[in-house]
XYZ file of C-alpha atoms in Angstrom:
171
model
C 15.872 -27.910 -49.854
C 12.545 -28.600 -48.808
C 13.328 -31.728 -47.161
C 15.906 -29.582 -45.123
C 13.496 -26.858 -44.623
C 10.455 -29.584 -43.417
C 13.398 -31.094 -41.093
C 14.308 -27.641 -39.052
C 10.387 -26.990 -38.745
C 9.691 -31.366 -37.448
C 12.831 -30.522 -35.408
C 10.886 -27.274 -33.579
C 7.736 -28.373 -33.139
C 9.035 -31.411 -31.529
C 11.525 -29.361 -28.943
C 8.317 -27.038 -28.132
C 5.826 -29.922 -26.834
C 9.347 -30.802 -24.571
C 8.390 -27.303 -22.948
C 6.446 -27.523 -19.917
C 2.959 -26.247 -20.788
C 1.871 -25.287 -16.703
C 4.475 -23.250 -15.674
C 4.522 -22.478 -11.788
C 4.585 -19.321 -9.910
C 8.062 -18.853 -8.712
C 8.555 -20.095 -4.999
C 9.440 -17.816 -1.544
C 11.749 -18.921 0.890
C 8.404 -19.613 2.549
C 8.178 -22.545 -0.003
C 4.204 -20.382 -1.579
C 4.298 -18.676 -4.336
C 5.375 -15.383 -4.627
C 3.241 -12.416 -4.380
C 1.585 -10.983 -8.429
C 1.835 -7.087 -8.203
C -0.871 -5.636 -8.748
C 0.661 -2.108 -10.082
C -1.330 0.738 -9.659
C -1.157 3.367 -12.349
C -2.309 6.345 -13.056
C -5.088 5.613 -14.859
C -6.042 3.055 -12.106
C -5.362 5.706 -9.650
C -8.304 7.471 -11.161
C -11.263 4.920 -11.121
C -10.658 2.950 -7.450
C -12.419 5.353 -5.455
C -15.272 4.787 -7.839
C -15.147 1.503 -8.366
C -14.890 0.615 -4.830
C -18.094 2.611 -3.085
C -20.264 1.270 -6.329
C -18.825 -2.255 -5.265
C -19.557 -0.868 -1.700
C -23.516 0.774 -2.480
C -23.827 -2.579 -4.308
C -23.272 -4.920 -1.447
C -25.345 -2.908 1.157
C -27.844 -2.047 -1.649
C -28.694 -5.769 -1.049
C -29.191 -5.985 2.384
C -31.435 -2.927 2.286
C -28.992 -0.161 3.403
C -28.680 3.354 2.559
C -25.873 4.463 -0.553
C -22.550 6.079 0.292
C -20.693 8.947 -0.731
C -16.877 9.288 -0.512
C -15.876 12.064 1.574
C -12.720 13.753 0.711
C -11.953 14.627 4.477
C -11.954 10.599 5.002
C -10.289 10.411 1.831
C -7.620 12.933 3.313
C -7.630 10.465 6.692
C -7.433 7.257 4.787
C -4.197 8.374 3.074
C -2.214 9.787 5.639
C -3.339 6.389 8.019
C -2.670 3.955 5.039
C 0.976 6.125 4.363
C 1.975 5.865 8.397
C 1.010 2.175 8.868
C 3.782 1.567 5.593
C 6.411 3.678 7.805
C 5.143 2.037 10.647
C 5.112 -1.150 8.363
C 2.137 -2.737 10.554
C -1.240 -2.778 9.838
C -3.165 -1.765 12.652
C -6.196 1.187 13.686
C -2.962 3.402 15.604
C -1.108 5.698 14.472
C 2.864 6.235 14.373
C 2.195 9.508 16.508
C -0.942 7.170 18.895
C -3.499 8.608 17.044
C -6.483 7.398 16.692
C -9.134 6.884 14.154
C -11.334 8.679 15.858
C -8.436 11.413 15.531
C -7.437 11.837 12.842
C -10.826 11.938 10.767
C -11.069 15.274 13.208
C -7.712 16.131 12.247
C -8.439 15.665 8.184
C -11.367 18.014 9.074
C -14.494 15.510 8.502
C -17.075 17.651 10.957
C -19.572 14.365 11.320
C -19.299 11.518 12.919
C -16.816 8.558 12.372
C -18.186 4.969 12.514
C -15.504 3.156 11.491
C -12.062 1.849 9.662
C -10.721 -1.111 7.763
C -7.105 -1.563 6.768
C -5.002 -4.952 5.044
C -1.463 -4.809 4.099
C -2.008 -6.934 0.954
C 0.106 -7.289 -2.855
C -4.428 -7.710 -3.611
C -6.476 -4.771 -5.971
C -8.679 -3.379 -4.464
C -11.721 -6.138 -5.948
C -10.276 -9.038 -2.913
C -9.457 -7.077 -1.180
C -13.046 -5.461 -0.326
C -13.823 -10.085 -0.960
C -11.298 -10.496 2.097
C -12.428 -7.748 4.179
C -16.159 -9.003 3.051
C -15.583 -12.619 4.303
C -14.589 -11.129 7.890
C -17.505 -10.234 9.975
C -15.868 -7.452 12.095
C -15.004 -5.705 8.906
C -17.764 -6.632 7.337
C -19.781 -4.901 9.546
C -17.663 -1.160 9.021
C -18.964 -1.838 5.208
C -22.692 -2.575 6.553
C -23.035 -0.443 8.796
C -26.243 1.904 8.807
C -25.766 4.737 10.841
C -22.469 5.025 7.974
C -23.578 7.956 5.331
C -20.091 8.479 3.766
C -17.140 6.977 2.711
C -13.571 7.278 2.812
C -10.990 5.157 0.146
C -7.056 5.480 0.033
C -4.265 3.559 -0.371
C -0.025 3.527 -0.377
C 1.982 1.637 -2.902
C 5.754 0.462 -1.308
C 7.679 0.670 -5.120
C 7.897 -2.454 -3.929
C 4.441 -3.793 -4.572
C 2.719 -4.167 -1.254
C -0.204 -2.002 -1.001
C -1.481 -0.404 2.301
C -5.799 -0.332 1.708
C -8.205 1.986 3.970
C -11.532 2.958 4.257
C -13.323 4.902 6.642
C -17.122 5.592 7.085
C -18.581 8.489 9.240
C -21.633 10.242 8.934
């Protein structure tokens, strides 16, 4: 009996060794790995805006810029535009009603001056998206605009997992 158990155990170990150890991500029709879906849970949703604000302020601090504060009206404008981009299925600065970022900020009740807007259509996390924005001069300039004093940040996640991120700054 002991011999049979040892044989079965050895056979299982041998078969386990035959399994590939570095399985590749599934590939899409284009031959590229399918994106890993970042599902935003209610717990994550509660901390994302503050986490982005802290990261943005760290980036600004290194350059001697004043920190931003979160603004509810700017966040409302960001959320509305994230949902609208998803409905249009394209990341761009114009609303389906022809509105500009400045129009949307005013419509949301922001009493200050619109300064800039960053957008992203992705499966990436908010930190990966912020990193991507920092690697591009145009979007980096929105984050590091010395005139900006306030920020709105929001997103819309489709059932497929695709996320439409929007950051709006104002002063």
